[in-house]
mmCIF file of C-alpha atoms in Angstrom:
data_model
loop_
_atom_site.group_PDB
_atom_site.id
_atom_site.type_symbol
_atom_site.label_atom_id
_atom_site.label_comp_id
_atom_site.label_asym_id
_atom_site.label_seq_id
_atom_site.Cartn_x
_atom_site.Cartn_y
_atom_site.Cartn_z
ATOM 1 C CA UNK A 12 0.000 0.000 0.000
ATOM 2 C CA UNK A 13 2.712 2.805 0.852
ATOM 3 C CA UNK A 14 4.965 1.834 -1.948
ATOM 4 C CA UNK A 15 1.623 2.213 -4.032
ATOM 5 C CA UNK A 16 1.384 5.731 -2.556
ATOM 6 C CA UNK A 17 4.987 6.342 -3.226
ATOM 7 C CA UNK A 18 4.704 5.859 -6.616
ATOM 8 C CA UNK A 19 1.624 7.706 -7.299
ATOM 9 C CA UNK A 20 -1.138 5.520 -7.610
ATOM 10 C CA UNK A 21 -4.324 6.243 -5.926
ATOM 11 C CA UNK A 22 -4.698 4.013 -3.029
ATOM 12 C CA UNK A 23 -8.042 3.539 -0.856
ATOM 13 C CA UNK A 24 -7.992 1.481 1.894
ATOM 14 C CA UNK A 25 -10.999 0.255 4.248
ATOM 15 C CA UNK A 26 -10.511 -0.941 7.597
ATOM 16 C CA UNK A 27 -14.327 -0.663 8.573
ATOM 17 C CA UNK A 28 -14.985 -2.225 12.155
ATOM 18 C CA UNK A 29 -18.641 -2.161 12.858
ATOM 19 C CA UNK A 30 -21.856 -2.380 11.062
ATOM 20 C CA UNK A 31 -22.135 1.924 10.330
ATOM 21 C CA UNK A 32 -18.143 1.284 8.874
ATOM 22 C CA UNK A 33 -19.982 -1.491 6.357
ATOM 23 C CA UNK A 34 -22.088 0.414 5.233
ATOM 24 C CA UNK A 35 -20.102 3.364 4.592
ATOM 25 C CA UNK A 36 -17.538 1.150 2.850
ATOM 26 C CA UNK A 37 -20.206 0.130 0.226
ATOM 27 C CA UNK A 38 -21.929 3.887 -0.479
ATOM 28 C CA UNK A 39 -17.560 5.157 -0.439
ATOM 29 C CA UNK A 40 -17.382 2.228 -2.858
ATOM 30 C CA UNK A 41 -20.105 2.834 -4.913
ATOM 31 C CA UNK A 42 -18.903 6.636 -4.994
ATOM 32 C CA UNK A 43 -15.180 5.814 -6.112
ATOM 33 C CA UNK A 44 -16.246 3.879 -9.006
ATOM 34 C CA UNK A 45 -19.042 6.283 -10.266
ATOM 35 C CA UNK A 46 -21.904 4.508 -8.824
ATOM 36 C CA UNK A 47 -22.689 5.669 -5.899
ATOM 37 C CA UNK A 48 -26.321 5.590 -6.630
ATOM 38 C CA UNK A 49 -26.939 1.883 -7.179
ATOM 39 C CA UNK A 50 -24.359 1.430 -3.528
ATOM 40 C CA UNK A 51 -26.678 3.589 -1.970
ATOM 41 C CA UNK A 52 -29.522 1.783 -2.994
ATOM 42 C CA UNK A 53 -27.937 -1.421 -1.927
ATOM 43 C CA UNK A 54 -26.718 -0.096 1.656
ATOM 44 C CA UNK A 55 -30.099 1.479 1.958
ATOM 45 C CA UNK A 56 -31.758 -2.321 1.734
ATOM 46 C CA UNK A 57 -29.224 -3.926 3.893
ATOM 47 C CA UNK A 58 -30.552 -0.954 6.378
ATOM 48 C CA UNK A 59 -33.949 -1.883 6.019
ATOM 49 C CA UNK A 60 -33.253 -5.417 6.582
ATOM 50 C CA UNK A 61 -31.487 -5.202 9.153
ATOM 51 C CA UNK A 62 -34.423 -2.726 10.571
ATOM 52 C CA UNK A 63 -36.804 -5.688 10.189
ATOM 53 C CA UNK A 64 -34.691 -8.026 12.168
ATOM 54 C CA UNK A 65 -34.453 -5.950 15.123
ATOM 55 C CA UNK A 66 -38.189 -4.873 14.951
ATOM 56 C CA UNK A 67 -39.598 -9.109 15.365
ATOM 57 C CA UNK A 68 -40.675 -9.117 18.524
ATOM 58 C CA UNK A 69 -39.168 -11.992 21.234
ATOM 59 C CA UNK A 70 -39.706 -13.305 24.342
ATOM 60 C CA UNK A 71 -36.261 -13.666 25.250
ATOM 61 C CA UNK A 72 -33.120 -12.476 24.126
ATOM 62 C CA UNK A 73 -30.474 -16.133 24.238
ATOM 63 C CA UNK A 74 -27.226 -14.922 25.714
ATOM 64 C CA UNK A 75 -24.377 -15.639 23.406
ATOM 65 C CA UNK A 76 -20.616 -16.784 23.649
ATOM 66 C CA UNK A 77 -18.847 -15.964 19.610
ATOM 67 C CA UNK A 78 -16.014 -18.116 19.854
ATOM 68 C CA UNK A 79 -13.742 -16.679 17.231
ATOM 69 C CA UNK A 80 -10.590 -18.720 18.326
ATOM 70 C CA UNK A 81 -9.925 -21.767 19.984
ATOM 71 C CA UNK A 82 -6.588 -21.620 21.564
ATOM 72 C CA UNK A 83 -6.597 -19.333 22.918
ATOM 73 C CA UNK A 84 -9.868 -18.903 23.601
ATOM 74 C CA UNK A 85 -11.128 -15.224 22.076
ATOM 75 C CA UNK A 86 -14.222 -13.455 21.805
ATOM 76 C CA UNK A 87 -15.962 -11.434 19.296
ATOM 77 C CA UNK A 88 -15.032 -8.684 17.412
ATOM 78 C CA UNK A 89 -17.315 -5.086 17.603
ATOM 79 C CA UNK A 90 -19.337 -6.557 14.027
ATOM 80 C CA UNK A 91 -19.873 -9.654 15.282
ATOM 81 C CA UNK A 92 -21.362 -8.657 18.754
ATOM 82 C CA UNK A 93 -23.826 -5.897 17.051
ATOM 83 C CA UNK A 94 -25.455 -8.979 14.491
ATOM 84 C CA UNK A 95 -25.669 -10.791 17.689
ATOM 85 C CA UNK A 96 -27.971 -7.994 19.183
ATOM 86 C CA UNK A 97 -29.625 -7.420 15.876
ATOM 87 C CA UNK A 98 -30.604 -11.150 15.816
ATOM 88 C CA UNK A 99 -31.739 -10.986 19.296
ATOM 89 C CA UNK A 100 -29.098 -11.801 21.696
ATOM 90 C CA UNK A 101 -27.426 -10.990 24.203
ATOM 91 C CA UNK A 102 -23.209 -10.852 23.779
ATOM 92 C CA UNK A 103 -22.065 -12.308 26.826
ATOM 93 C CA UNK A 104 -18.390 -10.506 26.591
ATOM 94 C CA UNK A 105 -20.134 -7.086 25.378
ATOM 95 C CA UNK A 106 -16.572 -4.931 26.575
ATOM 96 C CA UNK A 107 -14.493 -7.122 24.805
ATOM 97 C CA UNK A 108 -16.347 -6.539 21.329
ATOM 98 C CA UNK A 109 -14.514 -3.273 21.230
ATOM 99 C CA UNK A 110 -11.228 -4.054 21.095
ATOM 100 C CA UNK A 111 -9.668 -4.197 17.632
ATOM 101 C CA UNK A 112 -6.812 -6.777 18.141
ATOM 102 C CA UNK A 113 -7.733 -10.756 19.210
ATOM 103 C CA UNK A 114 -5.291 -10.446 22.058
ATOM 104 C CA UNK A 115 -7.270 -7.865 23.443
ATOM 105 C CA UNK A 116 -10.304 -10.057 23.229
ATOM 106 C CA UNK A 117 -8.987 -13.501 24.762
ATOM 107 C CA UNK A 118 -10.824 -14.718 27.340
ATOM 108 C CA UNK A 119 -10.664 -17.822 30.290
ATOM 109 C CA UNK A 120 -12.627 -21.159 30.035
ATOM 110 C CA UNK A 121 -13.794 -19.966 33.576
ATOM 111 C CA UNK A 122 -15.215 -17.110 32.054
ATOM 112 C CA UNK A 123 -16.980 -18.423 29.438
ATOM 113 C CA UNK A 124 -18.572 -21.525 32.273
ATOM 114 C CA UNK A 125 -19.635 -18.328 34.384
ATOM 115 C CA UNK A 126 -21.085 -16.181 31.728
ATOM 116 C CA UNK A 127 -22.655 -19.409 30.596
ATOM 117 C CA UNK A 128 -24.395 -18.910 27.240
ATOM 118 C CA UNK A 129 -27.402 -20.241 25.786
ATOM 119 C CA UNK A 130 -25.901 -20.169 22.698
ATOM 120 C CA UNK A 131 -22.364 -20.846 21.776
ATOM 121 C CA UNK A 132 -21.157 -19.594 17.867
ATOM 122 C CA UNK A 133 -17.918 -20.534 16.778
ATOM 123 C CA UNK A 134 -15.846 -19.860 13.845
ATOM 124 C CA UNK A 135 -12.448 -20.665 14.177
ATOM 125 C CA UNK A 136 -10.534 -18.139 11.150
ATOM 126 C CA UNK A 137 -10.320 -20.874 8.526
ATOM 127 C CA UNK A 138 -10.184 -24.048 10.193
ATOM 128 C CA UNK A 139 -12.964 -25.855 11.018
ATOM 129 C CA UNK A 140 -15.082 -25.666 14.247
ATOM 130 C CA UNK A 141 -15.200 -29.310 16.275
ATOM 131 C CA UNK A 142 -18.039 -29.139 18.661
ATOM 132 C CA UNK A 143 -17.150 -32.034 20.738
ATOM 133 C CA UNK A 144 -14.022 -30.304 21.270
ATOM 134 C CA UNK A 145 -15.575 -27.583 23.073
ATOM 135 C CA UNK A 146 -17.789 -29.940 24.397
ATOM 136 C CA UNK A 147 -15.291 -31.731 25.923
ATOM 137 C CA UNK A 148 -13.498 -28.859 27.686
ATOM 138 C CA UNK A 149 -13.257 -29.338 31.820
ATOM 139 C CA UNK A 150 -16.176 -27.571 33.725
ATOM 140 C CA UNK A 151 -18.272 -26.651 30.264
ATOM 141 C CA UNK A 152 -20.278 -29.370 30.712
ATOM 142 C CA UNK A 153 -22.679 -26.625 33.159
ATOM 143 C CA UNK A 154 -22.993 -24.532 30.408
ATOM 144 C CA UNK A 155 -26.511 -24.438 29.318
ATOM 145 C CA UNK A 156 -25.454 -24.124 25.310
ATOM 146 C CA UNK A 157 -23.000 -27.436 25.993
ATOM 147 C CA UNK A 158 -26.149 -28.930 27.673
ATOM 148 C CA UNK A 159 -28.831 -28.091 25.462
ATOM 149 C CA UNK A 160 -26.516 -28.892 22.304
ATOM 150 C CA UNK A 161 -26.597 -25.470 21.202
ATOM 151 C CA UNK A 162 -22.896 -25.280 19.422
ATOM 152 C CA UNK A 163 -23.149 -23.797 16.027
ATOM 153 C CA UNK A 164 -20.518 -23.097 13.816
ATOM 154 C CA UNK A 165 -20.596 -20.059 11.114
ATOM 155 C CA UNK A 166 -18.039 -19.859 8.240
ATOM 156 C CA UNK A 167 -15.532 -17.189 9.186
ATOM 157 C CA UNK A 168 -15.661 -16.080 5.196
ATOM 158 C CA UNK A 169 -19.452 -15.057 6.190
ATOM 159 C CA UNK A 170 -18.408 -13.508 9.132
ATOM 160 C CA UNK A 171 -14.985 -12.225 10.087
ATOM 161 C CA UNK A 172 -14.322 -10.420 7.380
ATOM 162 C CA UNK A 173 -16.604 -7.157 7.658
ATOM 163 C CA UNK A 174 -18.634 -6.706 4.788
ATOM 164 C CA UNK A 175 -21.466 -7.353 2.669
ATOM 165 C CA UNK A 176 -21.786 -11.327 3.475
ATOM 166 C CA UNK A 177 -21.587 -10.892 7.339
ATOM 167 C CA UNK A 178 -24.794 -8.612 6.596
ATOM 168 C CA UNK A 179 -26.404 -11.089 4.243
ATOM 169 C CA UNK A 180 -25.193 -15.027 4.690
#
């Protein structure tokens, strides 16, 4: 990127981080390539989705663990824990959602067990989730999403990179 720069070429670089950052991304998009109208459009009706999702009414908002690494163990990044609210839940490591880098986001085993989810998501970055592995972990066995066999496992291309698919897949 910077030896791009250095040699004169136009460089544009996204780094969006939450939902409001998507969005932006595809209307700044849209606008770089002279069609800023049709990414408007589309951003408008990923709004208005996203409007209808938080509008269905439920009777009770599943408190979620997003596993996003295995060893060690890290939470969520700020995306991630706003779909969760969007779709309902309830991020059990809200605070951590903020912080930009993984380390910053690694939590205990102990602190998943006492936060215990009803829900656990995983996606482990490219490799694939095992859920008898985290089934299998000492003391998880008390959590109510190990219990109730409530492990699911989303494809980090649909949901660690922050963009259209993580508002759509």
């Amino acid at each position: 990127m910077a030896d791009l720069a250095r040699a004169g070429i136009a460089v544009h670089v996204f780094n969006q981080r939450d939902i409001a950052g998507i969005l932006a991304m595809i209307r700044t998009l849209g606008g770089l390539i002279g069609e800023f109208g049709k990414a408007d459009a589309l951003a408008s009706q990923f709004e208005q989705r996203l409007d209808q999702i938080v509008s269905v009414k439920r009777v009770s908002r599943p408190r979620v663990y997003f596993e996003e690494w295995d060893d060690p163990l890290i939470s969520g990044i700020g995306w991630v824990s706003e779909l969760i609210t969007i779709a309902g839940g309830e991020d059990v490591f809200p605070q951590l959602a903020q912080a930009k880098a993984a380390k910053d986001r690694i939590v205990t085993p102990e602190a998943v067990i006492a936060a215990n989810p009803d829900v656990i998501l995983a996606s482990w970055c490219g490799k694939k989730v095992v859920p008898d592995k985290i089934r299998q972990r000492s003391g998880w066995d008390a959590i109510v999403a190990v219990r109730d066999n409530r492990i699911v496992e989303i494809k980090a291309p649909l949901i660690l990179q922050p963009g259209p698919a993580a508002l759509t897949d």
